[in-house]
PDB file of C-alpha atoms in Angstrom:
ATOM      1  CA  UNK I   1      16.219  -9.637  35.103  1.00  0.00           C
ATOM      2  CA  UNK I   2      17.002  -8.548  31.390  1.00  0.00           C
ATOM      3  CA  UNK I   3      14.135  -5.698  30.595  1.00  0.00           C
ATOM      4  CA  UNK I   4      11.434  -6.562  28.175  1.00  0.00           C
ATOM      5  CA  UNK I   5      12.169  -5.212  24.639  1.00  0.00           C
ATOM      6  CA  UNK I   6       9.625  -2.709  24.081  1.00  0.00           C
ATOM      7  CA  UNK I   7       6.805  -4.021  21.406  1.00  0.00           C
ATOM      8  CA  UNK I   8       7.723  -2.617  17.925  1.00  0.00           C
ATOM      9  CA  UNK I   9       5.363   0.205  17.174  1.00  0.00           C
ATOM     10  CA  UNK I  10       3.608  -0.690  14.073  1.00  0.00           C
ATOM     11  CA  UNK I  11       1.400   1.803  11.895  1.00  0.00           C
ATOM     12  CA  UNK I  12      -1.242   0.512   9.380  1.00  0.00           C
ATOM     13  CA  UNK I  13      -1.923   2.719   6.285  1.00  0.00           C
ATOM     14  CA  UNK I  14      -5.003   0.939   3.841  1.00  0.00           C
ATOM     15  CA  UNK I  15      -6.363   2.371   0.802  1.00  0.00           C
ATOM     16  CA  UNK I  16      -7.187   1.791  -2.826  1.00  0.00           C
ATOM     17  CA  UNK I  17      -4.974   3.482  -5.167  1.00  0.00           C
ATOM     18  CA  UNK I  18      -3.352   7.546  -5.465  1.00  0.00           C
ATOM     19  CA  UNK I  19      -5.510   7.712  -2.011  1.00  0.00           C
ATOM     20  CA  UNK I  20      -2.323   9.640  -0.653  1.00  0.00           C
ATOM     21  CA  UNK I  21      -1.367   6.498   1.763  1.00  0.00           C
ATOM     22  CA  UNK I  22       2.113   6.325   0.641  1.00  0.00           C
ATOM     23  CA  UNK I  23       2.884   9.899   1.371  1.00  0.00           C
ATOM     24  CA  UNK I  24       1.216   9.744   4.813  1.00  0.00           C
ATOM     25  CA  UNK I  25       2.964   6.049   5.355  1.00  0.00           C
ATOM     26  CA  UNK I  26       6.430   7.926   4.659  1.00  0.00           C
ATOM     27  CA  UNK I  27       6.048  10.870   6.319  1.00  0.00           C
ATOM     28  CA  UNK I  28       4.461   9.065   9.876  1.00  0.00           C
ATOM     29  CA  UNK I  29       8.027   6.575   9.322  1.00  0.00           C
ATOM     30  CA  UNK I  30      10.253   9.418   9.775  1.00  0.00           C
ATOM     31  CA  UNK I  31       8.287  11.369  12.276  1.00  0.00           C
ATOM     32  CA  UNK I  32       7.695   8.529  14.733  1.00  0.00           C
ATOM     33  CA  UNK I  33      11.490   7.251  13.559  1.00  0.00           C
ATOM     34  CA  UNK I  34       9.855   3.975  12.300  1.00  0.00           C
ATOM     35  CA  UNK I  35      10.834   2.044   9.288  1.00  0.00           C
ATOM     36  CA  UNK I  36       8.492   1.992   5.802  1.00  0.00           C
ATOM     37  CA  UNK I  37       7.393  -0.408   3.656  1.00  0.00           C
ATOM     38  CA  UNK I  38       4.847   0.219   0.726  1.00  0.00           C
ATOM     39  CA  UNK I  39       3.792  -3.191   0.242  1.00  0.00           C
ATOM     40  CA  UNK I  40       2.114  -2.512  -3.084  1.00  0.00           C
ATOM     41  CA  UNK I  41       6.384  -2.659  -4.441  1.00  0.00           C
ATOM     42  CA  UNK I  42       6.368  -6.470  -3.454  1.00  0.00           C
ATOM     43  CA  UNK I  43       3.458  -6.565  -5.754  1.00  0.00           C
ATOM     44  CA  UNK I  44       4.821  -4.361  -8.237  1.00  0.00           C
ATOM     45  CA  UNK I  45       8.179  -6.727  -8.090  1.00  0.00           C
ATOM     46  CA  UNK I  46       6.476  -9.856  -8.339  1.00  0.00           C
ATOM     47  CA  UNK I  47       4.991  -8.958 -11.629  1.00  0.00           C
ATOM     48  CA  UNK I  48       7.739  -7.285 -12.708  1.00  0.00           C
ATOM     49  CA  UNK I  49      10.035 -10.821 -12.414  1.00  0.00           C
ATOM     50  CA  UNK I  50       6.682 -12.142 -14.226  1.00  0.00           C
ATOM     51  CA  UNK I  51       6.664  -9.969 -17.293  1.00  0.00           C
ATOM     52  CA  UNK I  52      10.329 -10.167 -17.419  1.00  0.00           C
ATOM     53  CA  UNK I  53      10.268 -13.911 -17.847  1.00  0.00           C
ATOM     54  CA  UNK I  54       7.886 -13.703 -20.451  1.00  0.00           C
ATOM     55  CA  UNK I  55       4.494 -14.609 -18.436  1.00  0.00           C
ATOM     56  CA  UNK I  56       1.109 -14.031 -17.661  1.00  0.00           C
ATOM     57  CA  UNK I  57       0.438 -12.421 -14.682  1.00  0.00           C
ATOM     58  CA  UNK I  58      -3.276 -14.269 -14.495  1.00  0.00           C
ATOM     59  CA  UNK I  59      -1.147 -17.576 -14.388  1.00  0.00           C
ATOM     60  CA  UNK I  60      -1.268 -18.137 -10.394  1.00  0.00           C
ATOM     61  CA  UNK I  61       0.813 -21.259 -10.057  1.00  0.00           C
ATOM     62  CA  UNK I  62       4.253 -18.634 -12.383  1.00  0.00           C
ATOM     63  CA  UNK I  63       3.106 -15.367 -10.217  1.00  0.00           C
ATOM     64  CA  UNK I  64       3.525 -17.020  -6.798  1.00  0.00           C
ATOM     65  CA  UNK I  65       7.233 -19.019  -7.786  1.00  0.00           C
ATOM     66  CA  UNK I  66       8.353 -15.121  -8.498  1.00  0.00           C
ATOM     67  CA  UNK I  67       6.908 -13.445  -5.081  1.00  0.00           C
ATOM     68  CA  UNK I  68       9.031 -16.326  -3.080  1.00  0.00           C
ATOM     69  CA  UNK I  69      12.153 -15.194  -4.972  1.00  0.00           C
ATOM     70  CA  UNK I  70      11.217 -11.222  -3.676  1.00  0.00           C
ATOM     71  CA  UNK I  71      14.490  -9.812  -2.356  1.00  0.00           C
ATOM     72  CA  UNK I  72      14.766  -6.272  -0.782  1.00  0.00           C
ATOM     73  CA  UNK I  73      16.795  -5.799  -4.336  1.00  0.00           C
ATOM     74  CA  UNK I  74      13.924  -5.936  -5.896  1.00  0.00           C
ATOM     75  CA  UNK I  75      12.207  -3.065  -4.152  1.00  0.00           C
ATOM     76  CA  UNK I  76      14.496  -0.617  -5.636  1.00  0.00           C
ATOM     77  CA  UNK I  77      13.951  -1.138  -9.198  1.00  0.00           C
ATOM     78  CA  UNK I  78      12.932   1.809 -11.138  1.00  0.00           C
ATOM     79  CA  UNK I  79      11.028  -0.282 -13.676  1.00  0.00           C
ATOM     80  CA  UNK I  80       8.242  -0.832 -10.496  1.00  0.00           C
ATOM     81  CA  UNK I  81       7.058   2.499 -11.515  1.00  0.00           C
ATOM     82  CA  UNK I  82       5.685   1.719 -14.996  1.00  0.00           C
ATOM     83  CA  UNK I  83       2.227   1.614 -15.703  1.00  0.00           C
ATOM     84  CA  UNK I  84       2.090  -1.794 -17.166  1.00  0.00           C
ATOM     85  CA  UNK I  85       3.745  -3.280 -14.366  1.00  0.00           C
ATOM     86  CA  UNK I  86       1.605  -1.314 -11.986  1.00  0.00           C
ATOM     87  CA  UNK I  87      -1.299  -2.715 -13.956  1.00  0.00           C
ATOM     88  CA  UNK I  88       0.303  -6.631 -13.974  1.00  0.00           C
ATOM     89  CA  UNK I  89       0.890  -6.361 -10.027  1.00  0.00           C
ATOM     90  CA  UNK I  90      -3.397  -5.314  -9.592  1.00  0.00           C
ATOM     91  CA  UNK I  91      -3.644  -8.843 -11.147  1.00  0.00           C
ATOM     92  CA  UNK I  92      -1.545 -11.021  -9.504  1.00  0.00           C
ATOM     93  CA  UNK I  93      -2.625  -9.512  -6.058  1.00  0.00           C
ATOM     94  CA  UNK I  94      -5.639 -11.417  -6.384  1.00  0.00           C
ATOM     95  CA  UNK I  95      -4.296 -14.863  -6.488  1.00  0.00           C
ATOM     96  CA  UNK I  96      -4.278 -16.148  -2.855  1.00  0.00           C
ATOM     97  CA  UNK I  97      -0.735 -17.879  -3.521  1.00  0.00           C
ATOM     98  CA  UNK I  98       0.584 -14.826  -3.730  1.00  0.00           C
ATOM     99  CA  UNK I  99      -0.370 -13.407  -0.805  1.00  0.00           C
ATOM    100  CA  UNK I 100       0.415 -16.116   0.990  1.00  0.00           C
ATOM    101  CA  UNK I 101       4.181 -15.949  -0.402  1.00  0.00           C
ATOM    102  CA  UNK I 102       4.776 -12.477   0.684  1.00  0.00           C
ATOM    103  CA  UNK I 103       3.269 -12.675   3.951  1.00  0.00           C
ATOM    104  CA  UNK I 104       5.740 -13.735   5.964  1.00  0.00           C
ATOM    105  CA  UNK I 105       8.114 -11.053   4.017  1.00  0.00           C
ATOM    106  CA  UNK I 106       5.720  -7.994   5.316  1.00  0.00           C
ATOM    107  CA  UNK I 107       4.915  -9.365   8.588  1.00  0.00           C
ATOM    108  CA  UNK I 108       8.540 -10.246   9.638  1.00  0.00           C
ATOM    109  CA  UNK I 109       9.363  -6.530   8.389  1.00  0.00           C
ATOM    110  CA  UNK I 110       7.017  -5.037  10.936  1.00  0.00           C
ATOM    111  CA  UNK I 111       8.527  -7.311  13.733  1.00  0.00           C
ATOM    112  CA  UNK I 112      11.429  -5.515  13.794  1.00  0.00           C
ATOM    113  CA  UNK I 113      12.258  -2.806  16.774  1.00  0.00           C
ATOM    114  CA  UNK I 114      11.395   0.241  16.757  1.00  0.00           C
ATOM    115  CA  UNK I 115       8.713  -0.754  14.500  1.00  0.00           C
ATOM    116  CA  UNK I 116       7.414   0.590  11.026  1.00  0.00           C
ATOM    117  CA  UNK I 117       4.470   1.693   8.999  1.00  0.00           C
ATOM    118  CA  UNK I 118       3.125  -0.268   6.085  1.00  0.00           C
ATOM    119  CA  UNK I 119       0.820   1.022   3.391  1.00  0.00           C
ATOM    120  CA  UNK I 120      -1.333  -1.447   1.232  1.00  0.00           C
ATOM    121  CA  UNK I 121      -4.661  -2.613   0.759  1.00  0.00           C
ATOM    122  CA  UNK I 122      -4.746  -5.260   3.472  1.00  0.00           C
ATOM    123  CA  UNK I 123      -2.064  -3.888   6.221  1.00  0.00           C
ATOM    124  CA  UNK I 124      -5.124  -3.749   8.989  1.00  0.00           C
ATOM    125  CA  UNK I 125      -6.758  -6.593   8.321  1.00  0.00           C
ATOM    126  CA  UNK I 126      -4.804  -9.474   7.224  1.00  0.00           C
ATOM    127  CA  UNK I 127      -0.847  -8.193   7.569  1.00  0.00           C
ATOM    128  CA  UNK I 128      -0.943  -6.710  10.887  1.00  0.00           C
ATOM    129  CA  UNK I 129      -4.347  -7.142  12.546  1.00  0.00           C
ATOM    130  CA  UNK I 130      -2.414  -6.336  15.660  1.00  0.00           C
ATOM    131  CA  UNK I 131      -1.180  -2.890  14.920  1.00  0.00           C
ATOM    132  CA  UNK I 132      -1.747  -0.560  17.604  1.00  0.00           C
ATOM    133  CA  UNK I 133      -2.910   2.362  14.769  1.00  0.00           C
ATOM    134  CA  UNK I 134      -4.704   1.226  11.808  1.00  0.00           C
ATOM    135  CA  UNK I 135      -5.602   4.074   9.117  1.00  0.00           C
ATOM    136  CA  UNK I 136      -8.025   3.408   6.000  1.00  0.00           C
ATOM    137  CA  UNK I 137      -7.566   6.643   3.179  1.00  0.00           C
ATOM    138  CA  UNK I 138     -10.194   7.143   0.690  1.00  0.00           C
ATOM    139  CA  UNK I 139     -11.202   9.853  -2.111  1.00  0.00           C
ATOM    140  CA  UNK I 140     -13.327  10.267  -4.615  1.00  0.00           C
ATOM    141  CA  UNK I 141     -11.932   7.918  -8.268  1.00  0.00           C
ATOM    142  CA  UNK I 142     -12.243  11.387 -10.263  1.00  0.00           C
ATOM    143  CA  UNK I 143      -9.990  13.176  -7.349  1.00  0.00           C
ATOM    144  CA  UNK I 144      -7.756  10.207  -7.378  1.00  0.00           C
ATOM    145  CA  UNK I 145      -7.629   9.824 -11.060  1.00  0.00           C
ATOM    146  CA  UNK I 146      -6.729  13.397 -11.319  1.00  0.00           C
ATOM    147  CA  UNK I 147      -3.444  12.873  -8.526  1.00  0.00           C
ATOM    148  CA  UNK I 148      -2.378  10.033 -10.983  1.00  0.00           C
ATOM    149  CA  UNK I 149      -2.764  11.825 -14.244  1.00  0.00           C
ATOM    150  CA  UNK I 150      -0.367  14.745 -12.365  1.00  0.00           C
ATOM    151  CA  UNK I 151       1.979  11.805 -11.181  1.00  0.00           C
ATOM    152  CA  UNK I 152       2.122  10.433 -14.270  1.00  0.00           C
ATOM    153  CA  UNK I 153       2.761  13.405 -16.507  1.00  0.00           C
ATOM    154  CA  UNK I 154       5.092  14.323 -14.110  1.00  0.00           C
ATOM    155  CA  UNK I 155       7.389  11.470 -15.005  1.00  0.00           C
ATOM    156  CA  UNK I 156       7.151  12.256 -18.740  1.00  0.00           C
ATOM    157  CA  UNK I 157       4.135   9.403 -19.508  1.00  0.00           C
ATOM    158  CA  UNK I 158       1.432  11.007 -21.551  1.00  0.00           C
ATOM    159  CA  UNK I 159      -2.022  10.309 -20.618  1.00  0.00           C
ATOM    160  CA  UNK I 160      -5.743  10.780 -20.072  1.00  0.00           C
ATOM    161  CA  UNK I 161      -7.907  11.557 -17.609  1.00  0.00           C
ATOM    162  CA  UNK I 162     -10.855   9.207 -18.589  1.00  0.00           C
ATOM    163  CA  UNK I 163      -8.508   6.382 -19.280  1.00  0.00           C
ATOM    164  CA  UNK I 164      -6.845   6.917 -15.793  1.00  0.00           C
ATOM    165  CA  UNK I 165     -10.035   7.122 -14.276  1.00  0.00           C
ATOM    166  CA  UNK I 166     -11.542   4.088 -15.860  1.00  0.00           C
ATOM    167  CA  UNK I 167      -8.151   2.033 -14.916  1.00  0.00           C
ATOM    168  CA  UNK I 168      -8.690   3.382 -11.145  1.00  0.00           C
ATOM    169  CA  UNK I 169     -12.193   1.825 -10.961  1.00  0.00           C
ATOM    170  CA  UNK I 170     -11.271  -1.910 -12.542  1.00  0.00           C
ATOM    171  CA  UNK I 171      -8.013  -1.727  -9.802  1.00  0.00           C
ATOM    172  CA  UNK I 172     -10.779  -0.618  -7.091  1.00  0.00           C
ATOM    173  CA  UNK I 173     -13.528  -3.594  -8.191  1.00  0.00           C
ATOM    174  CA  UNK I 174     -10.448  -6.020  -8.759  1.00  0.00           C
ATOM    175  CA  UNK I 175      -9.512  -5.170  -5.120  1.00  0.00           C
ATOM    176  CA  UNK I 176     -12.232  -5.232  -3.588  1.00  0.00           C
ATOM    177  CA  UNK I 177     -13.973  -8.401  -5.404  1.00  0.00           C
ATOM    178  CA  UNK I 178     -11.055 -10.584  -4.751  1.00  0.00           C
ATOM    179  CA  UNK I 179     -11.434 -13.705  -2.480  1.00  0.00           C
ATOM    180  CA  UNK I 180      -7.875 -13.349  -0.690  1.00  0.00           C
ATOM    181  CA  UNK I 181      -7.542 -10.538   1.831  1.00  0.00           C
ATOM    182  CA  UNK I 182     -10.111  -8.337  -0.227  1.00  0.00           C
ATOM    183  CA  UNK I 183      -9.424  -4.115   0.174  1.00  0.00           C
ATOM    184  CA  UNK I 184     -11.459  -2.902   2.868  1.00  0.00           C
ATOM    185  CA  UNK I 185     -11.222  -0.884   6.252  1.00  0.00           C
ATOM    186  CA  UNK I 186     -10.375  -2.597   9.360  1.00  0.00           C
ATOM    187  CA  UNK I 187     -13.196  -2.339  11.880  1.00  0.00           C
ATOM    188  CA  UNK I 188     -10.982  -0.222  14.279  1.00  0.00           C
ATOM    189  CA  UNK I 189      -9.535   1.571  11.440  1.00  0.00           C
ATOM    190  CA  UNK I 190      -9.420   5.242  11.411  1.00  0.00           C
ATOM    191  CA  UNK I 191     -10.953   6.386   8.234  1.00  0.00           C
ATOM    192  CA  UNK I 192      -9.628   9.757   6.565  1.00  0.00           C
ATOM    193  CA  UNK I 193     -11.739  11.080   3.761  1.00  0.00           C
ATOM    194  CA  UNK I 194      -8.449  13.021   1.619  1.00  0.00           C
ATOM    195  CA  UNK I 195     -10.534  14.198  -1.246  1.00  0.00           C
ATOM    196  CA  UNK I 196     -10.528  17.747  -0.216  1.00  0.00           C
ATOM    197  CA  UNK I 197      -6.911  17.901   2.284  1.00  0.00           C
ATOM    198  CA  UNK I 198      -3.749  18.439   1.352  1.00  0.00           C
ATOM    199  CA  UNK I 199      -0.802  15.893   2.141  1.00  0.00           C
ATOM    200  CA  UNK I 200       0.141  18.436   5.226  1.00  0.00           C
ATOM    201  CA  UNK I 201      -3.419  18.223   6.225  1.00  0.00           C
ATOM    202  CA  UNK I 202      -3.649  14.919   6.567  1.00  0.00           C
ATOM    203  CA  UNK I 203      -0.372  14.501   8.088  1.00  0.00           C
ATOM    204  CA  UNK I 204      -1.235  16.661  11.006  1.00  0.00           C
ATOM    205  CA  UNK I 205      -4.869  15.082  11.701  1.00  0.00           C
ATOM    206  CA  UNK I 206      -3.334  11.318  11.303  1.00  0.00           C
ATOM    207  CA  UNK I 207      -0.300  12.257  13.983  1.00  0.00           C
ATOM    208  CA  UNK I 208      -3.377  13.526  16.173  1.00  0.00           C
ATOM    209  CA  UNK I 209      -4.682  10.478  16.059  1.00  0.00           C
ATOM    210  CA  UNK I 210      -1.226   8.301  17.025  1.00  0.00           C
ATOM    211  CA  UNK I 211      -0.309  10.428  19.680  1.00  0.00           C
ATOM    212  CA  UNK I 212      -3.475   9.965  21.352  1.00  0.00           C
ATOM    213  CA  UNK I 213      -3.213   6.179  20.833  1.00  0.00           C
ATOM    214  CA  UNK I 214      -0.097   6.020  22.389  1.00  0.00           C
ATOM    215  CA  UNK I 215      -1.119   8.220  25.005  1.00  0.00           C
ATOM    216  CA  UNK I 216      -4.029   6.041  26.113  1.00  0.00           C
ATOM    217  CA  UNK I 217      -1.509   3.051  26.353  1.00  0.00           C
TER     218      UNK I 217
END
């Protein structure tokens, strides 16, 4: 008999935004030799294809025709980056069409051997409810209003602080108020408080925490 493929390690990294769950997401990918996927890009992408077209990102029925055209092409558009599409894609993650159209997308990514680790807002409990490590990241919205106002002047967009931290909370109540796959922590999710540890910090405790799963398997 043909040995069983092994199952396809997948890693679940939740949060609301500049939480630090991309970083972690990334970093656990190429230490556990997984592949990544930020899910918040096929977000980003679908109201990127929106804007470009000339529509409203509230308009359900136009946001979910553009998430089933979603090709890995569009992940590597630099234009995901900008605010106002970052802003667009908070929107049309609420409408349940959506999220239906890119389901398949995430979940077939994480099928794949070896594996991978996806960061979002919904990875533990709608994407992957399965995966055998589920993390949910969380920080004060001043601390994480602060990260983004760095990450942002760091690309060369000029901002402030109170109008990064008031965008923060609407994203947070938007996604946590929404009726499809609403942000919050799995049940069996490890939760990681990052307001006071540095991305190394973090790193370190959260690989703790996988080896130890995969130990007890």
């Amino acid at each position: 008999m043909t040995p069983a493929e092994p199952t396809p390690l997948v890693i679940a990294v939740d949060g609301p935004a500049a939480v630090g769950k991309g970083t972690l997401a990334r970093r656990l990918a190429g230490h556990y030799g997984l592949r990544h996927l930020d899910t918040g890009s096929l977000y980003r992408a679908t109201a990127l294809r929106v804007l470009r077209s000339g529509g409203d990102p509230a308009g359900e029925a136009e946001a979910a025709a553009a998430a089933k055209g979603i090709t890995d092409d569009d992940l590597g558009d630099p234009a995901l980056r900008d605010e106002d599409v970052g802003q667009a894609a908070s929107v049309v993650a609420t409408h349940g069409a959506v999220r239906r159209a890119l389901l398949g997308y995430q979940r077939g990514f994480a099928a794949r051997p070896p594996g991978a680790v996806l960061d979002g807002r919904d990875i533990g409990t709608v994407v992957c409810p399965d995966a055998q490590v589920k993390f949910y990241l969380e920080a004060t919205a001043e601390v994480r209003a602060r990260r983004r106002l760095c990450e942002l002047r760091s690309r060369g967009v000029e901002s402030i602080e109170s109008r990064v931290l008031d965008e923060i909370i609407a994203r947070d109540a938007r996604d946590r108020r929404r009726s499809a796959a609403p942000m919050k922590p799995a049940t069996d999710a490890c939760r990681i408080d990052t307001s006071a540890l540095g991305p190394d910090e973090v790193f370190v405790h959260a690989v703790a925490i996988v080896d130890a799963r995969l130990s007890s398997t």
